[in-house]
Short mmCIF file of C-alpha atoms in Angstrom, two decimals:
data_model
loop_
_atom_site.label_atom_id
_atom_site.label_comp_id
_atom_site.label_asym_id
_atom_site.label_seq_id
_atom_site.Cartn_x
_atom_site.Cartn_y
_atom_site.Cartn_z
CA UNK A 1 32.16 -11.75 -20.81
CA UNK A 2 31.61 -10.42 -17.78
CA UNK A 3 32.33 -12.90 -15.21
CA UNK A 4 30.42 -12.67 -11.83
CA UNK A 5 31.54 -11.57 -8.43
CA UNK A 6 30.41 -11.89 -5.15
CA UNK A 7 27.28 -9.30 -4.31
CA UNK A 8 28.57 -6.79 -1.43
CA UNK A 9 27.18 -9.23 0.97
CA UNK A 10 28.50 -12.41 -0.27
CA UNK A 11 24.99 -13.38 -0.35
CA UNK A 12 24.50 -12.78 -4.47
CA UNK A 13 25.98 -13.18 -7.47
CA UNK A 14 26.22 -10.25 -9.37
CA UNK A 15 27.83 -9.88 -12.65
CA UNK A 16 28.34 -6.17 -14.08
CA UNK A 17 28.67 -5.34 -17.53
CA UNK A 18 29.09 -2.40 -19.62
CA UNK A 19 26.55 -2.24 -23.07
CA UNK A 20 25.99 0.67 -24.76
CA UNK A 21 24.42 2.32 -22.49
CA UNK A 22 25.39 2.05 -19.17
CA UNK A 23 26.16 0.18 -17.07
CA UNK A 24 24.15 -3.49 -16.73
CA UNK A 25 24.12 -5.41 -13.05
CA UNK A 26 22.77 -8.84 -12.64
CA UNK A 27 22.52 -9.54 -8.99
CA UNK A 28 21.25 -12.94 -7.89
CA UNK A 29 18.22 -13.61 -5.62
CA UNK A 30 19.54 -14.82 -2.45
CA UNK A 31 15.78 -15.37 -1.19
CA UNK A 32 15.25 -17.33 -5.10
CA UNK A 33 18.02 -19.09 -6.24
CA UNK A 34 17.09 -19.37 -9.97
CA UNK A 35 16.11 -15.34 -9.60
CA UNK A 36 17.73 -12.04 -11.01
CA UNK A 37 17.17 -8.63 -10.60
CA UNK A 38 18.45 -6.33 -13.94
CA UNK A 39 20.04 -3.38 -13.12
CA UNK A 40 21.16 0.04 -16.45
CA UNK A 41 23.21 3.12 -14.06
CA UNK A 42 21.90 1.32 -10.58
CA UNK A 43 18.51 2.01 -11.75
CA UNK A 44 16.52 -1.96 -11.77
CA UNK A 45 15.12 -3.06 -14.67
CA UNK A 46 14.01 -6.49 -14.60
CA UNK A 47 13.30 -9.42 -12.38
CA UNK A 48 13.44 -12.90 -13.43
CA UNK A 49 12.77 -16.41 -12.77
CA UNK A 50 14.46 -18.92 -15.08
CA UNK A 51 12.61 -21.99 -13.20
CA UNK A 52 9.27 -19.95 -12.23
CA UNK A 53 8.36 -17.47 -15.25
CA UNK A 54 5.22 -17.25 -13.77
CA UNK A 55 6.88 -15.85 -10.81
CA UNK A 56 6.30 -11.19 -10.51
CA UNK A 57 8.31 -9.48 -8.29
CA UNK A 58 7.87 -6.15 -9.52
CA UNK A 59 4.81 -4.39 -8.95
CA UNK A 60 3.60 -2.69 -11.46
CA UNK A 61 4.79 -5.52 -13.52
CA UNK A 62 2.59 -8.83 -11.48
CA UNK A 63 -0.18 -6.02 -13.86
CA UNK A 64 0.82 -5.94 -16.34
CA UNK A 65 0.74 -9.97 -15.90
CA UNK A 66 -2.75 -9.66 -15.04
CA UNK A 67 -3.77 -7.16 -18.09
CA UNK A 68 -2.02 -10.39 -19.48
CA UNK A 69 -4.53 -13.00 -18.26
CA UNK A 70 -7.82 -10.39 -18.13
CA UNK A 71 -7.31 -10.29 -22.54
CA UNK A 72 -8.67 -13.47 -23.77
CA UNK A 73 -9.41 -17.34 -21.24
CA UNK A 74 -6.61 -18.58 -19.87
CA UNK A 75 -4.13 -20.35 -22.65
CA UNK A 76 -5.67 -18.83 -25.42
CA UNK A 77 -2.57 -16.59 -27.06
CA UNK A 78 -1.64 -13.49 -27.69
CA UNK A 79 -0.05 -11.10 -30.59
CA UNK A 80 1.96 -9.10 -28.05
CA UNK A 81 4.02 -5.72 -28.80
CA UNK A 82 7.35 -4.80 -25.93
CA UNK A 83 8.62 -1.51 -26.81
CA UNK A 84 12.29 -1.95 -24.13
CA UNK A 85 13.30 -5.76 -23.60
CA UNK A 86 14.84 -5.22 -19.81
CA UNK A 87 15.46 -8.78 -19.20
CA UNK A 88 11.83 -10.04 -21.07
CA UNK A 89 9.83 -11.00 -17.79
CA UNK A 90 6.43 -9.92 -19.17
CA UNK A 91 7.30 -12.35 -22.59
CA UNK A 92 8.36 -15.16 -20.52
CA UNK A 93 5.33 -14.76 -18.49
CA UNK A 94 3.61 -14.95 -21.80
CA UNK A 95 5.09 -17.65 -22.93
CA UNK A 96 4.57 -19.47 -20.25
CA UNK A 97 1.07 -19.51 -20.00
CA UNK A 98 -0.06 -18.74 -23.67
CA UNK A 99 1.77 -20.76 -25.33
CA UNK A 100 1.72 -20.57 -29.14
CA UNK A 101 1.91 -16.86 -28.22
CA UNK A 102 3.67 -14.33 -31.48
CA UNK A 103 5.32 -11.69 -29.65
CA UNK A 104 8.17 -9.29 -30.66
CA UNK A 105 10.00 -8.20 -28.28
CA UNK A 106 12.16 -4.46 -28.91
CA UNK A 107 15.46 -3.62 -27.18
CA UNK A 108 17.24 -0.26 -27.84
CA UNK A 109 20.37 -1.58 -26.54
CA UNK A 110 22.11 -4.36 -28.56
CA UNK A 111 24.62 -5.03 -25.51
CA UNK A 112 22.06 -5.33 -23.14
CA UNK A 113 20.43 -7.33 -25.04
CA UNK A 114 23.58 -9.96 -25.80
CA UNK A 115 24.02 -10.04 -21.98
CA UNK A 116 20.18 -11.07 -21.08
CA UNK A 117 20.35 -13.74 -23.72
CA UNK A 118 24.29 -15.55 -22.93
CA UNK A 119 23.37 -15.03 -18.97
CA UNK A 120 19.16 -14.95 -18.89
CA UNK A 121 18.64 -16.83 -21.68
CA UNK A 122 15.05 -18.44 -23.20
CA UNK A 123 14.34 -20.42 -26.40
CA UNK A 124 14.36 -18.22 -29.12
CA UNK A 125 11.07 -19.25 -30.86
CA UNK A 126 9.54 -17.55 -28.00
CA UNK A 127 9.44 -14.23 -29.50
CA UNK A 128 11.84 -11.92 -32.15
CA UNK A 129 14.34 -10.15 -30.44
CA UNK A 130 14.53 -6.53 -32.52
CA UNK A 131 17.53 -3.74 -31.56
CA UNK A 132 16.24 -0.60 -32.41
CA UNK A 133 14.17 2.26 -30.38
CA UNK A 134 10.60 1.86 -29.67
CA UNK A 135 9.28 4.17 -31.52
CA UNK A 136 11.27 3.35 -35.02
CA UNK A 137 10.25 0.30 -34.66
CA UNK A 138 6.68 0.74 -33.68
CA UNK A 139 6.16 2.41 -37.52
CA UNK A 140 7.87 -1.22 -38.91
CA UNK A 141 5.01 -3.36 -36.49
CA UNK A 142 3.79 -5.98 -38.28
CA UNK A 143 -0.24 -5.29 -39.64
CA UNK A 144 -1.27 -7.75 -39.14
CA UNK A 145 -2.32 -6.38 -35.39
CA UNK A 146 -1.20 -5.78 -31.86
CA UNK A 147 -3.79 -7.25 -28.79
CA UNK A 148 -1.79 -5.99 -26.55
CA UNK A 149 1.35 -2.97 -27.09
CA UNK A 150 3.08 -2.87 -23.85
CA UNK A 151 4.85 0.26 -23.51
CA UNK A 152 7.95 0.17 -20.91
CA UNK A 153 10.37 1.91 -21.53
CA UNK A 154 12.79 3.91 -19.79
CA UNK A 155 16.83 5.14 -20.42
CA UNK A 156 17.47 5.34 -17.08
CA UNK A 157 15.06 5.91 -14.51
CA UNK A 158 13.02 8.21 -16.81
CA UNK A 159 10.24 8.09 -20.12
CA UNK A 160 11.86 9.11 -22.46
CA UNK A 161 10.71 12.57 -24.05
CA UNK A 162 9.93 10.96 -27.69
CA UNK A 163 8.02 8.24 -26.40
CA UNK A 164 4.48 10.05 -24.84
CA UNK A 165 3.80 12.53 -27.26
CA UNK A 166 0.19 12.68 -29.21
CA UNK A 167 2.50 11.66 -31.90
CA UNK A 168 3.82 8.00 -30.47
CA UNK A 169 0.82 7.20 -29.41
CA UNK A 170 -1.00 7.53 -32.50
CA UNK A 171 1.66 5.32 -34.02
CA UNK A 172 1.04 2.78 -31.57
CA UNK A 173 -2.72 3.25 -31.60
CA UNK A 174 -2.17 1.66 -35.67
CA UNK A 175 -0.40 -0.81 -34.05
CA UNK A 176 -2.79 -2.37 -31.96
CA UNK A 177 -5.43 -4.82 -33.96
CA UNK A 178 -9.29 -4.20 -33.76
CA UNK A 179 -9.97 -4.41 -29.68
CA UNK A 180 -6.00 -4.73 -29.30
CA UNK A 181 -4.89 -2.76 -25.09
CA UNK A 182 -2.21 -0.39 -25.27
CA UNK A 183 -0.58 -0.37 -22.08
CA UNK A 184 2.29 2.13 -21.32
CA UNK A 185 4.18 2.19 -17.75
CA UNK A 186 4.81 5.45 -15.70
CA UNK A 187 6.29 6.76 -13.32
CA UNK A 188 5.29 10.02 -11.66
CA UNK A 189 4.73 11.24 -8.08
CA UNK A 190 2.99 14.32 -5.71
CA UNK A 191 0.09 16.09 -7.79
CA UNK A 192 0.72 13.16 -11.35
CA UNK A 193 0.74 16.38 -13.41
CA UNK A 194 2.46 13.49 -15.78
CA UNK A 195 0.42 10.42 -15.35
CA UNK A 196 -2.63 13.19 -16.16
CA UNK A 197 -1.18 14.28 -18.89
CA UNK A 198 -0.63 11.33 -20.83
CA UNK A 199 -3.89 9.77 -19.73
CA UNK A 200 -5.18 13.33 -21.87
CA UNK A 201 -2.87 12.31 -24.62
CA UNK A 202 -2.95 8.49 -24.94
CA UNK A 203 -7.10 9.92 -24.94
CA UNK A 204 -7.21 11.75 -28.08
CA UNK A 205 -6.25 8.86 -29.86
CA UNK A 206 -8.40 5.72 -28.02
CA UNK A 207 -11.24 6.49 -26.53
CA UNK A 208 -11.74 4.00 -23.23
CA UNK A 209 -8.85 4.12 -21.04
CA UNK A 210 -8.36 3.06 -17.30
CA UNK A 211 -4.86 3.51 -15.03
CA UNK A 212 -4.25 1.01 -12.41
CA UNK A 213 -2.58 2.67 -10.06
CA UNK A 214 -2.00 1.70 -5.72
CA UNK A 215 -3.98 3.67 -3.73
CA UNK A 216 -1.21 5.98 -1.53
CA UNK A 217 -0.21 7.03 -5.52
CA UNK A 218 -2.99 7.86 -6.70
CA UNK A 219 -3.38 10.62 -3.87
CA UNK A 220 -0.22 12.06 -4.49
CA UNK A 221 1.39 10.51 -1.39
CA UNK A 222 5.02 8.41 -2.52
CA UNK A 223 6.58 8.51 -5.83
CA UNK A 224 5.78 5.35 -8.50
CA UNK A 225 4.45 2.82 -10.89
CA UNK A 226 1.07 3.89 -13.07
CA UNK A 227 -0.37 1.02 -15.62
CA UNK A 228 -1.72 3.19 -18.82
CA UNK A 229 -4.34 1.11 -20.12
CA UNK A 230 -6.30 2.39 -23.50
CA UNK A 231 -8.25 -0.08 -25.73
CA UNK A 232 -11.00 2.23 -28.85
CA UNK A 233 -13.04 -0.79 -27.14
CA UNK A 234 -13.74 -1.09 -24.10
CA UNK A 235 -10.93 -2.39 -21.42
CA UNK A 236 -11.65 -6.09 -19.13
CA UNK A 237 -12.11 -3.69 -16.44
CA UNK A 238 -14.01 -6.39 -13.66
CA UNK A 239 -11.39 -9.48 -14.71
CA UNK A 240 -8.69 -7.18 -13.83
CA UNK A 241 -9.69 -4.58 -10.35
CA UNK A 242 -11.10 -8.01 -9.35
CA UNK A 243 -7.27 -9.16 -9.39
CA UNK A 244 -5.45 -6.34 -8.62
CA UNK A 245 -7.25 -5.90 -5.50
CA UNK A 246 -6.74 -9.50 -4.61
CA UNK A 247 -3.04 -8.94 -5.16
CA UNK A 248 -0.56 -8.91 -2.78
CA UNK A 249 0.81 -5.69 -3.62
CA UNK A 250 -3.56 -3.98 -4.20
CA UNK A 251 -4.15 -1.44 -6.88
CA UNK A 252 -7.53 0.43 -7.79
CA UNK A 253 -7.97 0.22 -11.34
CA UNK A 254 -9.54 4.18 -12.13
CA UNK A 255 -12.06 4.94 -14.73
CA UNK A 256 -14.87 6.85 -16.52
CA UNK A 257 -15.19 9.79 -14.84
CA UNK A 258 -13.09 9.24 -12.35
CA UNK A 259 -10.23 8.97 -14.44
CA UNK A 260 -12.18 11.65 -17.02
CA UNK A 261 -11.54 14.52 -13.73
CA UNK A 262 -8.41 13.37 -13.06
CA UNK A 263 -7.14 14.35 -16.44
CA UNK A 264 -8.56 17.15 -17.51
CA UNK A 265 -5.94 19.12 -16.30
CA UNK A 266 -4.13 17.94 -18.27
CA UNK A 267 -2.03 18.30 -21.13
CA UNK A 268 -2.28 16.95 -24.22
CA UNK A 269 1.90 16.32 -24.65
CA UNK A 270 2.93 16.46 -28.88
CA UNK A 271 6.07 16.69 -30.32
CA UNK A 272 7.55 19.88 -30.03
CA UNK A 273 6.35 19.74 -26.08
CA UNK A 274 7.25 17.14 -24.94
CA UNK A 275 9.48 16.50 -22.03
CA UNK A 276 11.09 13.01 -20.42
CA UNK A 277 9.70 11.67 -17.10
CA UNK A 278 9.54 13.54 -13.57
CA UNK A 279 13.16 12.31 -12.66
CA UNK A 280 12.23 9.86 -9.43
CA UNK A 281 13.84 10.61 -5.47
CA UNK A 282 16.66 8.24 -4.88
CA UNK A 283 15.99 4.72 -4.01
CA UNK A 284 13.21 4.59 -5.88
CA UNK A 285 13.27 1.73 -8.27
CA UNK A 286 16.64 0.73 -6.50
CA UNK A 287 18.36 4.44 -7.60
CA UNK A 288 20.91 5.19 -5.53
CA UNK A 289 20.90 9.09 -4.40
CA UNK A 290 22.70 11.61 -6.84
CA UNK A 291 26.48 12.20 -5.80
CA UNK A 292 28.26 15.03 -5.25
#
């Protein structure tokens, strides 16, 4: 069991452990005593508040929370699948706001899942935890279908190539219930070529799409997260737009003709052409500068 140690400032507690895919760190939040940030190889993966799971610290996770809120009346259970576990932040939020929601969390790194379970525990019956590759596990999902399928998978600070192709998008679409929504956390910057290709690629299998994105990321002024939503049926854009605009980290919902113009230069990605998402700049996701 890894032992905690004081952080660099002496005000935080840091728990370090070698996991299957790198060095994991759990860093306590001096401003919120029950909160922790999970980092893997220096890249921030999750932030959780054990006493208040409805507190969502990261911008893109707040936007995912707004999606959860918009999909059904308050408190109504949803069937949710999370590809990418981290510290189970969104799963905790769903369990707190929509009790009795059947959830499945898929995490590739079994040692990381054990570390989170030991240090940031949650009730065993809140969701089913499956250790395995996101794409492989997507094929094995139960046939009842998901009301929300969240793809939030990063190897280090990049989305793995095999989760960016039209073949994977087809698997994800097949796992959705009627009216179900696919939500993909993207990371891109500058001309947003990667994001454009992902909007085009997902659009080949799910007709209704939207991007939730901050204005400065949309206009290429900084690297950041873009939340891609897709469904075979119309998305709850009105409620979502109001919630994201009023958020402390405001974002716009891009859809319709505007999104089609955005995506027209994006090529469909296949398993043969897929590449990981772009390398983020130093400091993004807490990513350290590259060494010599």
